[in-house]
Coordinates of C-alpha atoms in Angstrom, one line a residue:
M23 CA 11.7 37.9 -16.3
K24 CA 14.7 36.8 -18.4
P25 CA 14.7 37.0 -21.9
E26 CA 16.6 33.2 -23.0
Y27 CA 13.7 32.1 -19.9
V28 CA 11.0 33.1 -22.9
F29 CA 12.3 32.2 -25.3
R30 CA 13.3 28.4 -23.0
W31 CA 9.6 27.6 -22.7
V32 CA 8.4 28.9 -26.5
D33 CA 10.9 26.2 -27.8
K34 CA 10.5 24.0 -25.5
H35 CA 6.8 24.3 -24.0
G36 CA 4.8 27.0 -25.5
V37 CA 4.0 25.8 -29.3
I38 CA 3.8 22.4 -27.3
R39 CA 0.9 23.8 -24.8
L40 CA -0.8 25.5 -27.5
G41 CA -0.7 22.4 -29.7
K42 CA -2.2 20.1 -26.8
K43 CA -4.8 22.1 -25.7
A44 CA -6.1 22.5 -29.5
Q45 CA -5.5 18.6 -29.7
L46 CA -7.5 18.3 -26.4
R47 CA -10.7 20.2 -28.2
R48 CA -10.6 17.7 -30.7
G49 CA -10.4 14.4 -28.4
D50 CA -6.9 13.5 -29.0
L51 CA -5.4 10.3 -27.3
F52 CA -2.4 11.9 -27.1
A53 CA -3.0 15.0 -25.6
R54 CA -5.3 13.1 -23.6
L55 CA -2.6 11.5 -22.2
N56 CA 0.5 14.0 -22.2
G57 CA -2.3 17.3 -20.9
G58 CA -5.6 15.6 -19.5
P59 CA -6.5 15.1 -15.7
E60 CA -6.9 10.8 -17.3
G61 CA -3.4 11.4 -18.3
I62 CA -2.7 11.7 -15.0
E63 CA -5.1 9.7 -12.3
N64 CA -5.2 6.8 -14.9
P65 CA -3.1 6.3 -18.1
Y66 CA -3.1 2.9 -18.5
P67 CA -6.8 3.0 -20.5
L68 CA -5.7 5.4 -23.0
I69 CA -2.5 3.9 -23.1
E70 CA -4.1 0.9 -24.7
E71 CA -6.5 2.8 -27.6
L72 CA -3.2 4.0 -28.3
R73 CA -0.8 0.9 -28.6
G74 CA -3.4 -0.3 -31.4
D75 CA -1.6 -3.4 -33.2
G76 CA 1.4 -1.8 -31.4
G77 CA 4.3 -0.9 -33.3
L78 CA 5.4 2.4 -33.8
R79 CA 2.6 5.0 -35.0
R80 CA 3.0 8.8 -36.0
I81 CA 0.9 11.3 -33.8
R82 CA 1.9 14.4 -35.3
P83 CA 4.5 15.9 -34.9
L84 CA 5.9 13.4 -33.3
W85 CA 6.2 9.4 -33.0
I86 CA 5.4 7.2 -30.7
T87 CA 5.8 3.2 -29.6
M88 CA 4.1 1.1 -26.5
D89 CA 5.8 -2.0 -27.5
H90 CA 8.9 -3.1 -25.4
A91 CA 10.8 -5.0 -28.0
L92 CA 10.7 -1.4 -29.9
C93 CA 11.3 0.7 -26.9
R94 CA 14.1 -1.5 -25.7
E95 CA 16.4 -0.9 -29.5
I96 CA 15.5 2.7 -29.2
L97 CA 16.7 3.1 -26.0
R98 CA 19.9 0.8 -26.9
D99 CA 20.4 2.2 -30.7
N100 CA 23.0 5.2 -30.9
R101 CA 21.6 6.1 -34.2
F102 CA 18.6 7.9 -31.9
G103 CA 20.1 10.8 -28.9
V104 CA 18.7 12.4 -26.5
G105 CA 16.6 15.4 -26.0
M106 CA 13.6 17.3 -25.3
P107 CA 10.9 17.0 -28.5
T108 CA 10.3 20.4 -29.6
V109 CA 8.1 21.7 -32.8
L110 CA 9.7 25.2 -33.2
R111 CA 12.4 25.5 -35.0
M112 CA 14.0 28.8 -34.0
P113 CA 16.6 30.5 -36.3
E114 CA 20.4 30.0 -36.1
F115 CA 20.9 33.2 -34.5
V116 CA 18.7 33.2 -32.0
R117 CA 20.1 30.0 -30.9
R118 CA 23.1 31.2 -31.2
A119 CA 22.2 34.2 -29.1
L120 CA 20.6 31.5 -26.1
D121 CA 23.1 29.7 -25.8
R122 CA 25.9 32.1 -24.7
R123 CA 23.3 33.3 -22.4
P124 CA 24.3 30.9 -19.0
I125 CA 21.3 28.5 -17.6
P126 CA 21.3 27.2 -14.4
A127 CA 22.4 23.7 -14.0
N128 CA 19.1 21.5 -13.8
P129 CA 18.5 18.1 -15.3
V130 CA 17.0 18.7 -18.6
D131 CA 19.9 20.8 -19.9
P132 CA 23.9 20.2 -20.9
P133 CA 25.8 18.8 -19.0
S134 CA 23.8 17.2 -17.5
M135 CA 23.9 13.7 -18.1
L136 CA 20.3 12.7 -19.3
M137 CA 20.4 15.2 -21.8
L138 CA 24.7 14.1 -23.4
D139 CA 25.2 11.8 -26.3
Q140 CA 28.2 9.9 -26.8
P141 CA 31.2 10.8 -25.9
E142 CA 30.5 13.5 -23.6
H143 CA 27.7 11.5 -21.8
T144 CA 31.0 8.8 -20.6
R145 CA 32.8 11.5 -19.2
M146 CA 30.0 12.7 -16.9
R147 CA 28.8 9.7 -16.0
K148 CA 31.8 7.6 -15.6
P149 CA 33.3 10.0 -12.4
V150 CA 29.7 9.4 -10.9
A151 CA 29.4 5.3 -11.0
A152 CA 31.7 4.8 -8.3
A153 CA 29.4 5.8 -5.8
F154 CA 26.7 3.1 -7.0
T155 CA 28.8 0.0 -7.2
P156 CA 27.3 -3.0 -5.3
R157 CA 29.8 -2.8 -2.9
A158 CA 28.5 1.0 -2.3
I159 CA 25.4 0.3 -2.6
A160 CA 25.9 -2.4 0.3
R161 CA 27.5 0.4 2.8
L162 CA 24.8 2.6 2.2
R163 CA 22.0 -0.7 3.5
D164 CA 22.9 0.3 7.2
R165 CA 21.9 4.1 6.7
V166 CA 18.7 2.8 4.5
T167 CA 17.5 1.1 7.7
T168 CA 18.5 3.6 10.4
V169 CA 16.7 6.4 8.7
T170 CA 13.9 4.2 7.2
D171 CA 13.8 2.6 11.3
E172 CA 13.5 6.6 12.7
L173 CA 11.0 7.7 10.9
L174 CA 8.1 4.7 11.3
A175 CA 9.1 5.7 14.9
A176 CA 7.7 9.1 14.6
L177 CA 4.3 7.7 13.0
P178 CA 1.8 8.1 15.5
D179 CA 0.5 4.5 16.6
D180 CA -3.0 3.9 15.5
G181 CA -3.6 8.0 14.3
P182 CA -2.9 9.8 10.9
A183 CA -0.5 10.7 8.3
D184 CA 0.6 11.4 5.1
L185 CA 3.1 8.8 3.9
V186 CA 4.2 11.3 1.3
G187 CA 5.6 13.7 3.0
E188 CA 6.4 11.8 6.5
F189 CA 7.6 8.9 5.0
A190 CA 7.3 7.9 0.9
A191 CA 9.8 11.1 0.3
Q192 CA 11.8 11.1 3.5
V193 CA 13.4 8.1 2.6
P194 CA 15.3 8.7 -0.3
I195 CA 16.4 13.1 0.3
A196 CA 18.3 11.5 3.7
I197 CA 20.3 9.2 1.9
I198 CA 20.8 11.6 -1.2
S199 CA 21.8 14.4 0.6
E200 CA 24.1 12.8 3.2
M201 CA 25.9 10.5 -0.4
L202 CA 26.2 15.1 -1.3
G203 CA 27.3 16.0 1.8
F204 CA 24.2 18.1 2.7
P205 CA 23.4 19.0 6.2
D206 CA 20.6 17.5 7.7
R207 CA 18.8 20.5 8.1
D208 CA 18.3 21.5 4.3
R209 CA 16.4 18.5 3.7
E210 CA 12.8 20.5 3.2
M211 CA 14.5 22.8 0.9
F212 CA 15.4 20.4 -0.8
L213 CA 11.8 18.8 -1.2
R214 CA 10.5 22.1 -2.3
W215 CA 12.7 22.9 -5.0
G216 CA 12.8 19.1 -6.5
D217 CA 8.8 19.7 -6.3
A218 CA 9.4 23.0 -8.2
I219 CA 12.3 22.1 -10.9
S220 CA 10.9 18.6 -11.4
P221 CA 8.1 19.3 -14.4
L222 CA 10.7 20.6 -16.4
L223 CA 10.9 16.8 -17.7
D224 CA 7.1 17.5 -18.5
I225 CA 6.1 18.7 -22.1
G226 CA 3.9 21.6 -22.8
I227 CA 4.1 23.5 -19.1
S228 CA 2.2 26.2 -18.5
W229 CA 4.9 29.8 -18.6
S230 CA 3.8 30.3 -14.9
T231 CA 5.8 26.7 -13.6
H232 CA 8.6 26.9 -15.9
E233 CA 9.0 29.8 -14.5
R234 CA 9.5 28.8 -11.5
A235 CA 11.4 25.6 -12.1
M236 CA 14.5 28.3 -13.5
R237 CA 14.0 30.3 -10.6
S238 CA 14.1 27.3 -7.8
S239 CA 17.1 25.6 -10.5
E240 CA 19.0 29.7 -9.7
A241 CA 18.7 28.9 -6.0
V242 CA 20.1 25.2 -6.1
Q243 CA 22.8 26.5 -8.1
D244 CA 23.5 29.2 -5.8
Y245 CA 23.5 26.7 -2.8
L246 CA 25.7 24.0 -4.7
L247 CA 28.6 26.6 -5.7
A248 CA 29.0 27.5 -1.8
H249 CA 28.5 24.0 -0.9
I250 CA 31.7 23.5 -3.7
D251 CA 33.4 25.6 -3.0
R252 CA 33.4 24.5 1.1
L253 CA 34.5 20.7 0.0
R254 CA 37.5 22.4 -1.8
I255 CA 38.7 23.4 1.1
E256 CA 37.2 20.8 3.3
P257 CA 36.0 17.6 1.7
G258 CA 34.4 14.5 3.3
E259 CA 33.7 11.5 2.5
D260 CA 31.2 11.9 0.2
V261 CA 30.3 11.1 -3.5
L262 CA 30.4 15.2 -4.3
S263 CA 33.6 15.4 -2.7
S264 CA 34.9 13.1 -4.3
L265 CA 34.4 14.3 -7.6
V266 CA 35.3 17.8 -5.7
T267 CA 39.0 16.5 -5.4
K268 CA 39.6 14.1 -8.5
G269 CA 39.4 17.8 -10.5
E270 CA 37.7 15.9 -13.9
L271 CA 34.2 18.4 -13.9
S272 CA 34.4 21.7 -14.3
T273 CA 32.3 23.7 -11.4
H274 CA 29.0 23.9 -13.8
E275 CA 29.0 20.2 -14.3
L276 CA 29.9 19.6 -10.9
C277 CA 26.5 21.7 -9.9
A278 CA 24.7 19.6 -12.9
S279 CA 25.5 16.1 -12.0
A280 CA 24.8 17.1 -8.2
T281 CA 21.3 19.1 -9.9
L282 CA 20.7 15.4 -11.3
L283 CA 21.9 13.4 -8.7
M284 CA 19.4 14.8 -6.0
G285 CA 16.4 14.7 -8.8
A286 CA 17.1 11.1 -9.8
G287 CA 17.8 10.1 -6.2
F288 CA 14.8 11.5 -5.2
E289 CA 12.0 11.4 -7.9
T290 CA 12.1 7.5 -8.7
T291 CA 12.3 6.1 -5.4
V292 CA 9.8 8.9 -3.7
N293 CA 7.1 7.7 -6.3
L294 CA 8.3 3.8 -6.4
I295 CA 7.3 4.1 -2.3
G296 CA 4.2 5.9 -3.1
K297 CA 3.2 3.9 -6.0
G298 CA 3.9 0.1 -4.0
I299 CA 2.1 1.1 -0.9
V300 CA -0.8 2.2 -2.3
L301 CA -0.5 -1.0 -5.0
L302 CA 0.1 -3.3 -1.8
L303 CA -3.0 -2.1 0.0
E304 CA -5.4 -2.5 -3.1
H305 CA -4.6 -6.4 -3.6
P306 CA -4.0 -7.9 0.0
D307 CA -3.9 -10.7 -1.2
Q308 CA -0.2 -9.9 -2.6
L309 CA 0.1 -8.5 0.9
A310 CA -0.7 -11.5 2.6
R311 CA 1.7 -13.4 0.3
L312 CA 4.5 -11.5 1.2
R313 CA 3.9 -11.3 5.0
A314 CA 4.1 -14.9 4.9
E315 CA 7.0 -15.4 2.0
P316 CA 9.2 -12.5 2.9
D317 CA 11.7 -13.6 0.2
L318 CA 9.4 -12.1 -1.7
W319 CA 9.9 -8.5 -1.3
P320 CA 12.6 -8.3 -4.0
G321 CA 10.7 -9.3 -6.6
A322 CA 7.2 -7.2 -5.7
V323 CA 9.5 -4.3 -6.0
E324 CA 9.7 -5.7 -9.6
E325 CA 6.2 -6.3 -10.4
I326 CA 5.4 -2.5 -9.0
L327 CA 8.4 -0.8 -10.9
R328 CA 6.7 -3.0 -14.5
F329 CA 2.7 -2.0 -13.1
D330 CA 3.3 1.6 -12.7
P331 CA 6.3 2.6 -13.2
P332 CA 7.7 6.5 -11.8
V333 CA 9.1 7.6 -14.6
Q334 CA 5.7 6.7 -17.4
T335 CA 7.6 8.5 -20.2
T336 CA 11.3 9.2 -22.4
A337 CA 12.1 10.8 -25.8
R338 CA 14.6 9.9 -28.0
I339 CA 15.8 11.9 -31.3
A340 CA 17.1 10.5 -34.3
Q341 CA 20.2 11.4 -35.0
T342 CA 19.8 10.8 -38.9
D343 CA 17.7 9.2 -41.2
V344 CA 16.3 6.1 -39.3
D345 CA 15.0 2.8 -41.5
I346 CA 13.0 1.4 -38.2
D347 CA 9.9 -1.0 -37.7
G348 CA 9.1 -0.6 -41.4
R349 CA 8.7 3.3 -41.1
Q350 CA 11.1 6.0 -42.6
L351 CA 12.1 8.5 -39.5
R352 CA 13.8 11.5 -41.0
R353 CA 16.8 12.7 -39.3
G354 CA 15.7 14.8 -35.5
A355 CA 12.5 13.0 -35.9
S356 CA 11.0 13.1 -31.9
V357 CA 10.2 9.5 -30.9
V358 CA 8.1 9.0 -27.5
L359 CA 9.3 5.8 -26.1
S360 CA 6.0 5.0 -23.5
L361 CA 7.9 3.2 -20.5
A362 CA 4.5 2.4 -18.9
G363 CA 3.0 1.2 -22.0
A364 CA 6.4 -0.4 -23.1
N365 CA 5.7 -2.0 -19.0
R366 CA 2.2 -3.8 -20.2
D367 CA 3.3 -5.3 -23.7
P368 CA 1.1 -8.3 -23.7
K369 CA 3.8 -9.6 -25.7
M370 CA 5.9 -9.1 -23.1
F371 CA 4.0 -10.2 -20.1
P372 CA 1.3 -12.2 -20.5
D373 CA -2.1 -11.2 -18.7
P374 CA -0.4 -7.3 -18.3
A375 CA -3.2 -5.6 -16.3
R376 CA -2.8 -8.0 -13.8
F377 CA -0.6 -6.9 -10.4
D378 CA 1.5 -10.3 -9.4
I379 CA 4.2 -10.1 -7.5
T380 CA 4.9 -14.0 -8.9
R381 CA 5.6 -12.9 -11.8
D382 CA 8.6 -14.0 -13.3
N383 CA 9.7 -11.6 -15.4
A384 CA 8.8 -8.7 -14.2
K385 CA 12.6 -7.8 -14.0
E386 CA 12.0 -7.0 -18.1
H387 CA 10.4 -4.2 -17.5
L388 CA 11.5 -1.0 -18.4
G389 CA 10.8 1.0 -15.4
F390 CA 14.8 2.9 -15.3
S391 CA 15.1 2.7 -18.9
S392 CA 17.9 1.0 -20.6
G393 CA 20.9 1.4 -22.7
I394 CA 23.2 4.2 -21.9
H395 CA 20.8 6.1 -20.3
A396 CA 19.7 3.2 -17.9
C397 CA 18.8 5.2 -14.3
L398 CA 22.7 5.2 -12.1
G399 CA 20.5 5.1 -9.2
A400 CA 18.2 1.7 -9.9
S401 CA 20.2 -0.6 -7.8
L402 CA 19.9 2.2 -5.2
A403 CA 16.1 2.7 -5.3
R404 CA 15.4 -1.1 -5.5
M405 CA 16.9 -1.5 -2.0
E406 CA 15.4 2.3 -0.1
A407 CA 12.0 0.5 -1.6
A408 CA 12.2 -2.7 -0.4
Y409 CA 13.6 -2.1 2.7
A410 CA 11.0 0.9 3.5
L411 CA 8.3 -1.7 2.0
R412 CA 8.4 -4.3 4.0
A413 CA 9.4 -2.3 7.3
L414 CA 6.1 0.0 6.9
F415 CA 4.1 -3.2 6.5
E416 CA 5.9 -5.3 9.4
Q417 CA 5.5 -2.1 11.3
F418 CA 1.9 -1.6 10.9
P419 CA 0.0 -4.1 10.0
G420 CA -3.3 -2.9 10.2
L421 CA -2.4 0.8 7.9
R422 CA -4.8 1.1 5.5
L423 CA -6.1 3.9 3.7
S424 CA -8.2 7.3 5.2
G425 CA -8.9 8.8 2.1
P426 CA -8.0 9.0 -1.7
P427 CA -4.4 9.5 -2.6
R428 CA -3.6 12.9 -4.5
R429 CA -1.6 12.3 -7.6
R430 CA 1.0 15.1 -8.6
Q431 CA -0.5 16.7 -11.2
L432 CA 2.7 15.7 -13.8
Y433 CA 2.7 13.3 -16.3
T434 CA 6.5 12.3 -16.2
L435 CA 6.9 11.8 -13.3
H436 CA 4.2 9.9 -12.1
G437 CA 3.5 9.5 -8.6
Y438 CA 1.5 10.5 -5.4
E439 CA 1.6 14.2 -3.8
S440 CA -0.5 12.9 -0.4
L441 CA -1.5 9.2 0.2
P442 CA -3.7 10.1 3.8
V443 CA -3.4 6.7 6.1
R444 CA -4.0 5.2 9.2
T445 CA -1.3 3.8 10.8
G446 CA -2.9 1.1 12.9
S447 CA -1.2 -0.5 15.9
R448 CA 2.1 -0.7 16.4
A449 CA 3.1 -3.9 16.3
L450 CA 4.5 -5.5 19.3
S451 CA 7.8 -6.7 17.9
R452 CA 9.5 -7.0 14.8
Q453 CA 12.0 -9.8 13.5
P454 CA 15.1 -8.0 12.2
I455 CA 15.4 -7.2 7.9
A456 CA 18.6 -8.9 6.5

C-alpha cells in the first residue's frame, strides 16, 4: 500500500465518499444521482428533479448545472480550468511531498491532456491531433469495416451472444490498438486494464477500487515504457511511433498520451455502440425507419449521443472569482456540468425525452463536450458506431434481447457491462455499405 495512493484517495475520493453516504441517508438528490443505484440504472428522473428552473444550482460544497447554454459557456470559458472536485484542503507541505512521488500515467492526472489547461494543453494535444484529421479518419474506414465484418462473422447464427464482450468492446479496442502499434494478442489485457482504470473518472470511489485502478495504471505504464523503447529502435506507421520519432514529448508525456488515447478511444465508443443497440431495440419504429432509409444512420448516432451520452458528466474549477448566471463563484469553486442533463434541456431540444433519429438539431448535443477539451476522437467514434450499428442490424434483422442488459457500476462513463441477445437468423445477403 503506497502512502501517496492513500493520500490521493483521501483527497479525491475518501472524504467525498463519506459525505455521499451521509447525503444518501438523507435522500439528497445529487448523492442519489452520483452514489445510488438510480444514478446508474436511470439517472434522468433525478436529473430532471435537479434541473428545477434551470441555471446554476448550489449543491454544497459544489455547484451544478443541467442547462445546455450554461454548460457550453463554461466549457468554453477560459476562466474555468479542468480538475476533479475536492473538498479536503491538504496542507501545502503534504501536497509538495505528494508531487515529488511519481504517479503512473493515467487519465486523471497531469500530464494527461484531459487535466491540463492552456498553454500546456495545446502543447500536449497538438502532436496527437494529426491522428484524427478528416483524412486520417477516412484512412481508418476500411479497417473499421474489416474488423466489424470479422466480428459479425464470428457471432452465432440464431444463437446467444453478449454484444458488449463479443462486439461493442472489440471494435474500438482493435482500432485503437492498431493506431498505437499494439499487437492483437494484447487486446484482452487492455480491456481488463481499462475496466480497472476507468472508475478514476468517477467521484467518491472506494479504496479497493482506487487501489486496483492505480495498480493497473502501473501495469499499463510498464507495458508502455517497454513498447516505447521498441518503437525508438524500430518505429512503425502508427500514431505512437510518430509521437516517439518527433521527440516533442517526454517519455512520461508519451505514456500519458497513449494511456488517454487507449481510454478515450475505447470507453466512449463501446458505450455508444452498446447504448445504440439497446435504444434501437427499444424503439422498433426508429429501427424500421433506418432500415428503410439507411442514409439516416449518421443522424441516428447523433441522437443516441444526445439521448443517453456515454459520458454523463464533467467538472470545471473556477480559476478566479467569476460572476456567471447571476451567481458569484469564488476562485477554486467546483462546478459539475451534467452533459446528460444539458442534452435533455427542453430550451434546446423540444420534447427531449423522445428518441427521434430525425431530430434536426441533435448534433448540438454536448456528448463529446465542447471547447478546447472537446473529444479528440469524436469523428472516429461516430464513424465506428455508425458502421458497427448498421452492419449489425443488417446482418441480424431478427436480433432481440434475451435478458436484461446489465449496467456498468459507473456514473461518469455510463454504459453496459453485458448485453445478452439472441441473434436471430443471419441475413442471406447484405448490400455493401458505402
